[in-house]
Coordinates of C-alpha atoms in Angstrom, one line a residue:
M77 CA 7.4 1.4 28.9
D78 CA 7.2 -2.4 29.1
G79 CA 6.4 -3.0 25.5
I80 CA 4.8 -2.0 22.3
Y81 CA 1.4 -3.2 21.2
V82 CA 0.0 -3.0 17.7
G83 CA -3.8 -2.9 17.7
S84 CA -5.1 -2.3 14.2
F85 CA -3.7 -2.9 10.8
A86 CA -5.1 -1.4 7.7
H87 CA -4.1 -0.9 4.1
A88 CA -5.3 0.5 0.8
L89 CA -4.0 -0.3 -2.6
G90 CA -4.2 1.5 -6.0
S91 CA -7.3 0.7 -7.9
Q92 CA -5.6 -0.6 -11.0
K93 CA -4.4 -4.2 -10.7
R94 CA -1.9 -5.5 -13.2
H95 CA 0.0 -8.7 -13.6
L96 CA 3.8 -8.1 -12.8
R97 CA 4.6 -8.9 -16.4
E98 CA 2.3 -6.1 -17.6
S99 CA 3.8 -3.6 -15.3
A100 CA 7.3 -4.8 -16.4
A101 CA 6.4 -4.5 -20.1
A102 CA 5.3 -0.9 -19.3
G103 CA 8.5 0.0 -17.6
L104 CA 6.8 0.5 -14.2
L105 CA 9.1 -1.8 -12.2
R106 CA 12.5 -1.1 -10.5
S107 CA 13.1 -4.9 -9.9
A108 CA 13.0 -7.9 -12.4
P109 CA 9.6 -9.5 -12.4
A110 CA 11.1 -12.9 -12.0
D111 CA 12.8 -11.7 -8.7
L112 CA 9.4 -10.3 -7.5
E113 CA 7.6 -13.5 -8.5
A114 CA 10.2 -15.7 -6.6
A115 CA 9.5 -13.5 -3.5
G116 CA 5.7 -14.5 -3.9
F117 CA 4.3 -11.3 -5.7
Q118 CA 2.1 -11.7 -8.7
W119 CA 0.1 -8.4 -8.9
H120 CA 1.1 -4.7 -9.0
H121 CA -1.4 -2.4 -7.7
V122 CA -1.1 1.3 -9.0
C123 CA -3.2 4.4 -8.5
A124 CA -5.4 5.7 -11.2
P125 CA -4.2 9.2 -12.4
R126 CA -6.9 11.0 -10.3
D127 CA -5.7 9.2 -7.1
T128 CA -3.1 10.5 -4.8
A129 CA -1.0 8.9 -1.8
Y130 CA -3.3 11.1 0.5
D131 CA -6.4 9.2 -0.8
L132 CA -4.9 5.9 -0.1
A133 CA -3.8 7.0 3.5
R134 CA -7.2 8.4 4.1
A135 CA -8.9 5.2 3.0
A136 CA -6.7 3.1 5.3
V137 CA -7.5 5.3 8.3
A138 CA -11.2 5.2 7.3
E139 CA -11.0 1.4 7.5
I140 CA -9.7 1.5 11.1
A141 CA -12.2 4.3 12.1
A142 CA -15.0 2.1 10.8
R143 CA -13.9 -0.6 13.4
D144 CA -14.0 2.1 16.2
G145 CA -10.2 1.5 16.3
L146 CA -9.2 5.4 16.7
A147 CA -10.7 5.9 20.2
D148 CA -7.4 5.3 22.2
I149 CA -4.4 5.7 20.1
D150 CA -0.9 6.9 20.7
A151 CA 0.5 6.8 17.1
I152 CA -0.4 6.1 13.4
V153 CA 2.5 4.6 11.5
Y154 CA 2.4 5.2 7.8
A155 CA 4.3 3.3 5.2
T156 CA 4.4 3.6 1.5
C157 CA 6.3 2.4 -1.5
L158 CA 8.3 4.2 -4.1
S159 CA 6.4 6.2 -6.6
V160 CA 7.2 6.4 -10.3
I161 CA 7.8 9.9 -11.5
R162 CA 7.6 10.5 -15.2

């Protein structure tokens, strides 16, 4: 193999958009909001209670499929973030 080529990127975010400070006040962050803001983050997207990680993964793949990007693939790489378990 001579190299690796990445042909399509897609993402899906949780439907609830909150400012970092709101999420911090609700105890939903693992990092200090000031640290996240210094790194360029402002918003925190979280899933609605009815949504699952599978729903987000399916939405991201559907985005690629809509562009006819699934015709000739060797791998789908899936990445997620930490979930909050309460």
